[in-house]
Every structure is written in C-alpha cells, then in structure tokens.
Short mmCIF file of C-alpha atoms in Angstrom, two decimals:
data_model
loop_
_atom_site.label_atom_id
_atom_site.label_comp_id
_atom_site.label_asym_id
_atom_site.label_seq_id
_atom_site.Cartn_x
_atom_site.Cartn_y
_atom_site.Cartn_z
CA UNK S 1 19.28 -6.63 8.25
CA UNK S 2 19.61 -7.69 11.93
CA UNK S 3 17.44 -10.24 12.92
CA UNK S 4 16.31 -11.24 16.43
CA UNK S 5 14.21 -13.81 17.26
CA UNK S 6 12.23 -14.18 20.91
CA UNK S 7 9.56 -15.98 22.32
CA UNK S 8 5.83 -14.39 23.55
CA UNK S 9 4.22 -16.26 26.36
CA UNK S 10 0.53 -15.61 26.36
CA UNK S 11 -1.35 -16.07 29.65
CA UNK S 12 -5.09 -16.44 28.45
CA UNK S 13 -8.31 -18.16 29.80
CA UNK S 14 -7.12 -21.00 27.67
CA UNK S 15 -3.88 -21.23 29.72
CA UNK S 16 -0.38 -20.25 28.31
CA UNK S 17 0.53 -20.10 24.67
CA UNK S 18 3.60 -19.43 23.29
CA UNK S 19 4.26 -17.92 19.75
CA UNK S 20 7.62 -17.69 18.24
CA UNK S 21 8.51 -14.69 16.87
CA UNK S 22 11.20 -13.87 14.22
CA UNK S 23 11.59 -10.11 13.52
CA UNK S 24 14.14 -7.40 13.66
CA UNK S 25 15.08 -5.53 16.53
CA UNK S 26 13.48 -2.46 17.73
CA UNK S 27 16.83 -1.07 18.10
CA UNK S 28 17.40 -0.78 14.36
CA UNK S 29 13.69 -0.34 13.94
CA UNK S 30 13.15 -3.01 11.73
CA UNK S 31 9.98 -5.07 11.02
CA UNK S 32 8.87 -7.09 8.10
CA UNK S 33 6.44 -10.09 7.34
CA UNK S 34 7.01 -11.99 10.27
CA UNK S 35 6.04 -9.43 12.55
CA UNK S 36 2.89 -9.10 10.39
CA UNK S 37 1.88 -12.58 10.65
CA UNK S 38 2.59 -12.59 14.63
CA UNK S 39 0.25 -9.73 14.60
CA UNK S 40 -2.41 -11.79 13.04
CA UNK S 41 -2.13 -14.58 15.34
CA UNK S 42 -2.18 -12.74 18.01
CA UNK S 43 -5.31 -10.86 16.63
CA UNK S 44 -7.19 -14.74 16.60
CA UNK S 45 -6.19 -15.20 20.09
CA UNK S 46 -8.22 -14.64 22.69
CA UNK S 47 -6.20 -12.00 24.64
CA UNK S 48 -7.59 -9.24 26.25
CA UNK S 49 -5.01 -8.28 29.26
CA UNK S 50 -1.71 -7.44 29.64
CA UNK S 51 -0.42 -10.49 30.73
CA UNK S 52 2.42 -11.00 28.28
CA UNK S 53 5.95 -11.86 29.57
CA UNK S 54 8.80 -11.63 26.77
CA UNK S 55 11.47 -14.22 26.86
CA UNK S 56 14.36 -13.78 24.19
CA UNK S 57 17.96 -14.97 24.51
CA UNK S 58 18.95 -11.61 23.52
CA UNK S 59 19.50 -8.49 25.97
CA UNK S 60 18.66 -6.17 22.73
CA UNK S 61 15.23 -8.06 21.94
CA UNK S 62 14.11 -8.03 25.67
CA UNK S 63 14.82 -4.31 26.30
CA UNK S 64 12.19 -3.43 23.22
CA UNK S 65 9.30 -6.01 24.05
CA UNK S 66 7.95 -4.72 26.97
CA UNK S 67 6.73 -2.30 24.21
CA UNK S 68 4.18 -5.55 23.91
CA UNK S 69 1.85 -4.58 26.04
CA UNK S 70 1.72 -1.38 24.33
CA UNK S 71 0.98 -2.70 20.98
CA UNK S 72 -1.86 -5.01 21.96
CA UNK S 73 -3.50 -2.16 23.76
CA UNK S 74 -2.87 -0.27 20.64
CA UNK S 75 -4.32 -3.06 18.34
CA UNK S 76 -7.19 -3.30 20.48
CA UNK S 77 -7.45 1.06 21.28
CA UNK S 78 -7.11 1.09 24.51
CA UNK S 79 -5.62 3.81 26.24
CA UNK S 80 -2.35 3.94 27.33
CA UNK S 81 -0.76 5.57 30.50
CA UNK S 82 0.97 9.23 30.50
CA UNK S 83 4.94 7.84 31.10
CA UNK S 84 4.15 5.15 28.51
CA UNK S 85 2.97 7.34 26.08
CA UNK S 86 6.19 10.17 26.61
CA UNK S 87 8.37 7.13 26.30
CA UNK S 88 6.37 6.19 22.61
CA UNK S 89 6.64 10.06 21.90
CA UNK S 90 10.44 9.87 22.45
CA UNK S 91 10.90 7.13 20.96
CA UNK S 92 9.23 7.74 17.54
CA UNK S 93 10.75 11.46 17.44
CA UNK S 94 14.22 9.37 17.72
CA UNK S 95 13.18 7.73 14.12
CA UNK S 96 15.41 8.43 10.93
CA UNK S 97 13.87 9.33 8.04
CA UNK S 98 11.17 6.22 7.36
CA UNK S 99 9.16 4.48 4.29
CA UNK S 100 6.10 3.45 4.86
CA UNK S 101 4.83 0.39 3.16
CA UNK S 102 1.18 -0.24 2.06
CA UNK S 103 -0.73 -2.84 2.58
CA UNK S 104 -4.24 -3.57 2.86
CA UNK S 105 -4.56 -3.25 6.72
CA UNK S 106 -8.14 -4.68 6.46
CA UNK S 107 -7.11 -8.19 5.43
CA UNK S 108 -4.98 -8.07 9.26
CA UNK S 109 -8.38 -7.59 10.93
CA UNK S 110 -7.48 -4.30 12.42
CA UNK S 111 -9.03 -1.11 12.74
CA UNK S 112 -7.63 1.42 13.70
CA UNK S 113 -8.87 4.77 14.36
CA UNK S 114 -6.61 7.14 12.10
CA UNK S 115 -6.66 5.23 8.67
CA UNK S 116 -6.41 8.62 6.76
CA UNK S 117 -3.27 9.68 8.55
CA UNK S 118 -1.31 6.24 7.81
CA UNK S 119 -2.88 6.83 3.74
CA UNK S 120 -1.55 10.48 4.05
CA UNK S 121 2.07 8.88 5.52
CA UNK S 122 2.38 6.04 2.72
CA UNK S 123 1.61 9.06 0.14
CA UNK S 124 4.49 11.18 1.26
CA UNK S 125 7.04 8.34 1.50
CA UNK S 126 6.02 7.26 -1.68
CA UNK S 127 6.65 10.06 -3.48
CA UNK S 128 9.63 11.45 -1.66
CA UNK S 129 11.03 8.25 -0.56
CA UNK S 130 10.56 8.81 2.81
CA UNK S 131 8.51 10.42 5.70
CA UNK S 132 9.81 11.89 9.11
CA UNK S 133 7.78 10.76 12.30
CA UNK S 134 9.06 13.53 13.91
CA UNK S 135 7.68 15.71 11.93
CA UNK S 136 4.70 14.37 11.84
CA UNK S 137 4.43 14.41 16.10
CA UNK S 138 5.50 17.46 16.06
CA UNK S 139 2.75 18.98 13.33
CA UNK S 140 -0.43 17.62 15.42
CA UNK S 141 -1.97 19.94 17.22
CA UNK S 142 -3.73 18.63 19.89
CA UNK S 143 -2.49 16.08 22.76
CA UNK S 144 -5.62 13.78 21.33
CA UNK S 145 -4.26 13.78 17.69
CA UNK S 146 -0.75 13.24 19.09
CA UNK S 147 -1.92 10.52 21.11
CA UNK S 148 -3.64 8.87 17.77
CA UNK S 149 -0.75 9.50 15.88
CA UNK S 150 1.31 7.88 18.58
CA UNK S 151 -0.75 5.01 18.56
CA UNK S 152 -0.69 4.64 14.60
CA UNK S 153 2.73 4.71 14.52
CA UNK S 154 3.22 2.02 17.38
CA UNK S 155 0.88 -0.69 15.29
CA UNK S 156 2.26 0.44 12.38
CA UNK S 157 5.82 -0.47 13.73
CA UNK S 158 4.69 -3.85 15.28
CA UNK S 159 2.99 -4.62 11.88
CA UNK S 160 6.85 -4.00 10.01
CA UNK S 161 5.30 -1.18 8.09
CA UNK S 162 7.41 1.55 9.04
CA UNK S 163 10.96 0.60 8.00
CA UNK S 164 14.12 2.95 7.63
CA UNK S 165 14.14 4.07 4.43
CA UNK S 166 17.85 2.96 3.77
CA UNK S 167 16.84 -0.76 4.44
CA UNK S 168 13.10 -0.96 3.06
CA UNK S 169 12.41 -3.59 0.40
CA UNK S 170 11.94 -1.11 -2.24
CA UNK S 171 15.58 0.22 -1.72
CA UNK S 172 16.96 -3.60 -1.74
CA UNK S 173 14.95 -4.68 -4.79
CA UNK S 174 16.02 -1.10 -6.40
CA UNK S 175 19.45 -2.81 -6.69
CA UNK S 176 20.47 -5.70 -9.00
CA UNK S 177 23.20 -8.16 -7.69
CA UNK S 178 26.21 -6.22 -8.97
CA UNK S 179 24.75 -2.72 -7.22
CA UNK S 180 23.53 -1.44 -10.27
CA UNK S 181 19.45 0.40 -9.93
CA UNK S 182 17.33 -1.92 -11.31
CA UNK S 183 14.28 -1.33 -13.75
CA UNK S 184 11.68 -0.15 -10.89
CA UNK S 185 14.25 1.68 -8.95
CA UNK S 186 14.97 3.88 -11.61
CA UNK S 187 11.29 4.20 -12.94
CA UNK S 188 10.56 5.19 -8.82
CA UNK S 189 12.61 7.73 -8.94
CA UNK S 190 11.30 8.81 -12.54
CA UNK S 191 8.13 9.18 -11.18
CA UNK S 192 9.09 11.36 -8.19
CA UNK S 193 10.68 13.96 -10.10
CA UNK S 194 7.17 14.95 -12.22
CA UNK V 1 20.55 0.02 -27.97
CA UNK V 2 17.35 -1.62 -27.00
CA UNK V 3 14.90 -0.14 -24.76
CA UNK V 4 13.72 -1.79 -21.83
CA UNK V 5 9.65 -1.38 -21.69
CA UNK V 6 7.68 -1.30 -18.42
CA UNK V 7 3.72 -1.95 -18.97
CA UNK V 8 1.21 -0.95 -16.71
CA UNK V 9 -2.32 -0.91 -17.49
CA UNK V 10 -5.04 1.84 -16.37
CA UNK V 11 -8.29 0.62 -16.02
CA UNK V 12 -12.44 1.00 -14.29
CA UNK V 13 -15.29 1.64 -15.32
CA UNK V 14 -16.32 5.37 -17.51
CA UNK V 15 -15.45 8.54 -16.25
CA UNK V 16 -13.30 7.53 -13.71
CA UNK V 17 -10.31 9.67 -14.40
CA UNK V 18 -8.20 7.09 -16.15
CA UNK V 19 -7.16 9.15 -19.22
CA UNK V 20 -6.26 11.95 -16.60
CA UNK V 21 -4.00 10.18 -14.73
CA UNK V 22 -2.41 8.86 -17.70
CA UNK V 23 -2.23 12.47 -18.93
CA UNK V 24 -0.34 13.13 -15.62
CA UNK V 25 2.43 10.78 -15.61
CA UNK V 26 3.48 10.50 -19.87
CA UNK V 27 5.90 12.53 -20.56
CA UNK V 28 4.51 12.71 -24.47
CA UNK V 29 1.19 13.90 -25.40
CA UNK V 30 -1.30 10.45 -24.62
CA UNK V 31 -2.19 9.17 -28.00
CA UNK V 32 -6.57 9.10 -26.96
CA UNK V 33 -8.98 6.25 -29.10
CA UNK V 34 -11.59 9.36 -28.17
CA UNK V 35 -14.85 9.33 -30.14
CA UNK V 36 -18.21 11.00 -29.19
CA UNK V 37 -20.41 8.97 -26.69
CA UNK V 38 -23.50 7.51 -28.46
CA UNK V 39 -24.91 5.28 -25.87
CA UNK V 40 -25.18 5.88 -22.07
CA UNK V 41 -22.17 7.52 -21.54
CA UNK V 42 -23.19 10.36 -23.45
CA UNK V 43 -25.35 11.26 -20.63
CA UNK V 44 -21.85 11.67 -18.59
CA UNK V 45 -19.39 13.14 -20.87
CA UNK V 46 -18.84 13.94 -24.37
CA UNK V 47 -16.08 11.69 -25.86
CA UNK V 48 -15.15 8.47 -24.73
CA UNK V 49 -11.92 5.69 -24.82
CA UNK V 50 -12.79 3.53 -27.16
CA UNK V 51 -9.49 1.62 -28.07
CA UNK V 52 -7.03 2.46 -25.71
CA UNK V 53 -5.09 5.40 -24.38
CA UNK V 54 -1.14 5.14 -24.41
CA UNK V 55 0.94 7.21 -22.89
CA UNK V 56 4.58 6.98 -22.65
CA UNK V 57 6.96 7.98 -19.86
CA UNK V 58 10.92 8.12 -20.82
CA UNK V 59 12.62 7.16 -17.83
CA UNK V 60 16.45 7.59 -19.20
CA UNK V 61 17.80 6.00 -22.39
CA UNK V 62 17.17 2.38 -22.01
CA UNK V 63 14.10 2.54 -20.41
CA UNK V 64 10.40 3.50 -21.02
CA UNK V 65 7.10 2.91 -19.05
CA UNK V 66 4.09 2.67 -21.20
CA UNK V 67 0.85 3.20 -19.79
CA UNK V 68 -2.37 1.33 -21.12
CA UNK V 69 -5.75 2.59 -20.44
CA UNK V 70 -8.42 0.36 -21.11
CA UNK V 71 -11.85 1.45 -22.74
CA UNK V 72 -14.33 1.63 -19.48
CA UNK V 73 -17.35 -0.19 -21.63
CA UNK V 74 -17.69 -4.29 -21.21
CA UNK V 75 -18.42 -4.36 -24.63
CA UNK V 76 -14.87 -3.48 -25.24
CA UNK V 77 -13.73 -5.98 -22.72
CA UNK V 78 -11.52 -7.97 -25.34
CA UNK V 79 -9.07 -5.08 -25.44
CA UNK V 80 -8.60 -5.83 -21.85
CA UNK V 81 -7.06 -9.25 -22.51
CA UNK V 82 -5.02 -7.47 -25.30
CA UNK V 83 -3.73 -4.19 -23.14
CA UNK V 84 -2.66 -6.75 -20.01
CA UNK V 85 -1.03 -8.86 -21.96
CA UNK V 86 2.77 -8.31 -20.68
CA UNK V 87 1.49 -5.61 -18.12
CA UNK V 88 3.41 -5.72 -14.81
CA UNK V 89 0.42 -4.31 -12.69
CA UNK V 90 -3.09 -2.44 -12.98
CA UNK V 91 -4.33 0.45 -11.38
CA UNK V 92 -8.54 0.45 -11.23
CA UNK V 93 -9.95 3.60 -10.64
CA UNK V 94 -14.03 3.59 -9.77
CA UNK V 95 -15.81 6.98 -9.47
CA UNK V 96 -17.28 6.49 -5.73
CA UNK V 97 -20.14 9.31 -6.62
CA UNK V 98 -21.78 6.61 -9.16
CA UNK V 99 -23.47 3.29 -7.40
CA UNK V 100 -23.40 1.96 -11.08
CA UNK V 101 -19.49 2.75 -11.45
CA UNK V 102 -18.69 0.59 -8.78
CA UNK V 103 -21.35 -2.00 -9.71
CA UNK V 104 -19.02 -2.34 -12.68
CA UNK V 105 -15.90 -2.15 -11.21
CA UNK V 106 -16.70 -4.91 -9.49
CA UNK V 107 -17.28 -6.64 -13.05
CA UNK V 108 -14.18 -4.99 -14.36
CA UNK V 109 -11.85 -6.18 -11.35
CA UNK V 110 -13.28 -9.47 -11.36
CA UNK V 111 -12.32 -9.70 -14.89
CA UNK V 112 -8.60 -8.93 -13.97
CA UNK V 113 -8.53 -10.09 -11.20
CA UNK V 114 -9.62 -13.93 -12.09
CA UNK V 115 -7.15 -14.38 -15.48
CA UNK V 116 -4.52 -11.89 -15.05
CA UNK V 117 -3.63 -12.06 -11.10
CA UNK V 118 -1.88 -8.81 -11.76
CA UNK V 119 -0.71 -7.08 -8.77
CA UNK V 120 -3.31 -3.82 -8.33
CA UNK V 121 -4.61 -1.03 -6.36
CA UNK V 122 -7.54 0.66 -6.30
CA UNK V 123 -8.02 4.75 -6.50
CA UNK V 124 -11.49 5.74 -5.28
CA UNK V 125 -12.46 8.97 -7.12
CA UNK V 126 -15.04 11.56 -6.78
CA UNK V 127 -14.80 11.01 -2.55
CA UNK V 128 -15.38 15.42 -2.51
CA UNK V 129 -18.63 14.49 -4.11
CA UNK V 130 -21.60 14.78 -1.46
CA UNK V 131 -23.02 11.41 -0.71
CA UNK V 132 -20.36 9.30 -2.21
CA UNK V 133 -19.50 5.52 -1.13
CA UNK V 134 -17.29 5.13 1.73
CA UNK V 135 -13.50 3.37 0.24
CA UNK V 136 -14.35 0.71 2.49
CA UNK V 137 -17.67 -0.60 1.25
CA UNK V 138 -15.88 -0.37 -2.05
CA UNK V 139 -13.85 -2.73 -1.27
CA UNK V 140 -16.37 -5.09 0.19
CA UNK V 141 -18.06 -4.82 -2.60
CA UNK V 142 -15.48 -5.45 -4.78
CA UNK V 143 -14.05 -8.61 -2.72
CA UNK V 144 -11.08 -6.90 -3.25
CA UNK V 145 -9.22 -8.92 -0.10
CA UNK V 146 -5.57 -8.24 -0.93
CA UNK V 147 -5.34 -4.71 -2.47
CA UNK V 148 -5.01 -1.21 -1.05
CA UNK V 149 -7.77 0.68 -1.51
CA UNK V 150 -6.62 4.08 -1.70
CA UNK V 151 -8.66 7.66 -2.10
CA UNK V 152 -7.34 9.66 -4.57
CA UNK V 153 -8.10 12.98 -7.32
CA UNK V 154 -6.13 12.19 -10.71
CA UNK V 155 -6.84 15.73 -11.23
CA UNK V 156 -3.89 16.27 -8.79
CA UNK V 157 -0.70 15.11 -10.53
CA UNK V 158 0.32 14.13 -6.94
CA UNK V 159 -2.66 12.22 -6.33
CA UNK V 160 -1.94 10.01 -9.87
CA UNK V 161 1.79 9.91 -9.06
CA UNK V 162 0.93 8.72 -5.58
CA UNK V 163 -1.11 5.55 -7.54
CA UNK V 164 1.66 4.64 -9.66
CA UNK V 165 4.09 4.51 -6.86
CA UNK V 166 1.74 2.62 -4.88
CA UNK V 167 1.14 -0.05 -7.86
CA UNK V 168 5.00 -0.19 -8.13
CA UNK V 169 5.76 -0.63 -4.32
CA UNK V 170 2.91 -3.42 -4.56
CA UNK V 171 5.15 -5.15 -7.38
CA UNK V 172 8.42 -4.68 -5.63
CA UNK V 173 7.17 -6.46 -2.24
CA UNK V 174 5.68 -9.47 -4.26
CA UNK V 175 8.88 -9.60 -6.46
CA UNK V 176 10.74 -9.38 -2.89
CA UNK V 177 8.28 -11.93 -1.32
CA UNK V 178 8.42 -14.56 -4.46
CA UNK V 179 12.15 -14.37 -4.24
CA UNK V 180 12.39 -14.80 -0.37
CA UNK V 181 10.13 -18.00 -1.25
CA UNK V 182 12.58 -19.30 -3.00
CA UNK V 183 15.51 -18.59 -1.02
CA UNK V 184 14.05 -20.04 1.85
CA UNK V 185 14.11 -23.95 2.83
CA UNK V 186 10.22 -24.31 2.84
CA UNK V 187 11.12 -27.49 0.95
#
C-alpha cells in the first residue's frame, strides 16, 4: 500500500492550524483510518471556507489535494461548481472495481444526505466483493441524484471507505502469512455463493 | 481431520426474524428449541425459541460456521452467557414496527454489549411496516455508538446474507486494527 503523507494548513478565525495527515494517495485511491480521523478533526474545527492550502513534499500528494476543498464542501453539503463536479464525475467513473467498508458514519459527526445509497453500496460489495462507481453514476437518473451520488462518493473517499477491492483489509486479512485464505476469507466467500 | 468452528450468535428481542435469518444462511435444516407461546408472545406468534436455534453452515472440509440464536425472552437471558461463550460476533435484530421490541433491545444489547464486547451490528426489521421507528432513533436509543445500524428483511436471503457479511467485515477490520496496534511503535 503506498503511503503519502502531507500537511493541511487551515486558515480559520482562530488563525492557521496545521494538521498532519498520513494517508494513501489519491492516485492509487487509497484511504484508511488516518484519513478517517483527519476527517474528524477537521469536523471539530471551526472551518467554514475554502481557505485550505495543501503542502506535501510529494508532486503525487499535491496534484490530488486540491480535491480538499471539495471534500469539506461535501462534508458540510455545499454545492459545488459545474467543472468541479465533471472533474469528480470523471474521476470516480475512472475507479476499478471498489469495496466499500462499513462503518457507523454517525459516530464521525456527519450527515450526509444519501445514507441509503452508501447502505445500498456496502450491501453489493459485500456480497459480491465489490461495487463499480461507474456503474453506479451511470444508473442515476437525474443530474440531482448524480450530483448526490457524486458527493457521497467524494466523502466516502476522503473518509478511506471506498478502497480497491484488490487492496481492502478484508482481502489482506483473507490471507494468512504463507498466502494461504484464512478462516473468514473462506467463510466470505461461503457466504456469497448462497 | 479436525474441523475448524466459527461461532456467531443471532440475537433481539421476539419476533424479530432471528430464526429466519438463521434459516437463510445453514446449509442443514436449523435444529429450532420451538414450543407454543404461553405468555405475551402468544399474542404475536404461535411458537417461540426457547433454548436456542443452531444452524450449521459447511464452508469446505475443515471448516464450519455455527450459528446461535438466542431465545428473545429475558427470562431466558442465562442462555445468552452460554450461546456467546466462544462467539466471534453477534448480529441483533429489533423489529422497528414494535416500540416495546426496541425497548428491549436496548436491554438485550446492553446485556452484550457490557460483558461480551463482541463485535455487532444491528438489522432493523419490519422498516415496510407503516409508522415504524426511524434506524436512527434506534440507535440513539440503543446507545449503540460504534455499530452499523443497518435496515434489513431476513425474509430476503440477500438481506440476511448482507448481515452476516457485514458482522464479518466488522471482525476483520478490528482483527486488522488490533494487529496494526501492535505492529506499530505506540510504545
């Protein structure tokens, strides 16, 4: 797993705070706890602009966080601007085949507007392994729903809970040391094939 | 050769769907403690779990996952202590159409929740039911902070499948997490 680790400069009432941020890079769309608990932080902070400037020793890492800005507004459901969003769109149709994990989103302090659609997108990944966002863009049929959908899967990605379903924790844990399925992998895919 | 045995226990309050979604996911015919509802339950179905119902699902030749459900009454509530024992996760279902279903889940996860610490979810049932509680205020009243709180039919094999998987992703991550825990320097 590729990790990449950056720096977020906040620009608040308060003044300037900086939170260090571990995660993986957007290229290889990875997330994971980290970016979870940099998402609650930022959630207790109080930031309510755009004012976010990305600095990150690594070209990779500062290509994908001007995406920021977009997350935030999507935490908070605001809107977003037409190029922004057909960049989003793009970029989640690009997606391989994903897992998504589930956790309670609740205990994150966010609310989002399409919990049933992320419940309906753990459901399919967990019973056929994974899901495909581009499917899932490309089934909505309105520009609103695709918009929400858009947005979902942006927090979702910022919050590490869409992850490639070669590299997701159930796949790693499926294997013991020596490469062998463990005891849950093989009971997953039990399970699946009711 | 010996078998390797996964336990996962079933569990909520009456007429839930627990036996259902056991029925769903055994592979043998679920071996029901059934007997005719004397007290208060009879007024919501005929027979109820009284013991246990077991269900067994053969994953390949050294490996089975046995699924507990637990009677739904609290007078029964020292089988619950029994069925966990060993269990590596629980499911609680709670029939969202009945305020006093979820007044005992509450009881019922509480129970768990304080001496087992068993990874969980929760599958709210009945949510087609007109005037049923919201999956939310389920979970605030349950206090159920760290657990997915999922809407589900057991009546749909997908539905109970979907549960399972969920319960087993739960265990995987906090397997994943305790490990990374270790591995890390923290100290």
């Amino acid at each position: 797993m590729r990790k990449s680790t950056g720096t977020i400069e906040f620009h608040t009432d308060q003044g300037v705070m900086e939170l260090y941020i571990r995660t993986g890079s957007i290229l290889s769309c990875e997330g994971g706890y980290d970016a979870v608990s940099t998402v609650k932080a930022m959630l207790t902070m109080p930031v309510h602009n755009s004012c976010i400037k990305v600095l990150s020793p690594e070209k990779d890492y500062f290509i994908a966080m001007p995406l920021a800005e977009i997350i935030l507004k999507a935490i908070y459901q605001k809107d977003i601007n037409e190029m922004r969003f057909m960049e989003l769109f793009k970029y989640f149709s690009s997606f391989p085949p994903v897992t998504v994990r589930l956790v309670p989103l609740h205990t994150l302090g966010v609310h989002f507007t399409a919990p049933s659609k992320y419940l309906q997108l753990h459901g399919q990944s967990a019973l056929h392994g994974s899901v495909s966002l581009k499917e899932h863009l490309e089934k909505s049929d309105t520009s609103q729903t695709t918009r929400e959908i858009v947005l979902l899967f942006t927090l979702l990605y910022i919050l590490g809970l869409i992850i490639p379903a070669a590299t997701t924790a159930i796949n790693k844990s499926a294997k013991d040391a020596d490469g062998k399925e463990n005891v849950f992998g093989r009971l997953i895919k039990r399970i699946r094939r009711i | 050769m010996n078998k390797e045995v996964v336990k996962m226990v079933i569990t909520g309050p009456v007429n839930a769907g627990k036996t259902t979604l056991i029925r769903h996911i055994s592979d043998v015919p679920v071996i029901a403690t059934d007997e005719i509802a004397t007290d208060e339950v009879a007024n919501v179905k005929k027979h109820t779990t009284v013991a246990m119902d077991y269900g067994i699902l053969h994953v390949d030749e050294s490996l089975e996952l046995h699924l507990y459900g637990t009677p739904g009454q609290r007078r029964f509530d020292f089988m619950w202590d029994v069925l966990a024992v060993g269990a590596v996760g629980a499911v609680f279902l709670v029939d969202s159409s009945d305020a006093e279903s979820v007044n005992e889940m509450k009881y019922i996860y509480h129970y768990f929740r304080d001496r087992m610490r068993l990874p969980a979810v929760v599958g709210v049932t009945k949510q087609d039911i007109r005037g049923s509680i919201e999956p939310e205020q389920i979970r605030v009243h349950l206090e159920a902070d760290n657990v997915p709180v999922i809407c589900c039919d057991p009546r749909n094999k997908e539905d109970s499948k979907m549960l399972v998987l969920s319960l087993l992703e739960m265990v995987v991550q906090e397997q994943q997490s305790e490990q990374e825990f270790e591995e890390s320097d923290f100290f």
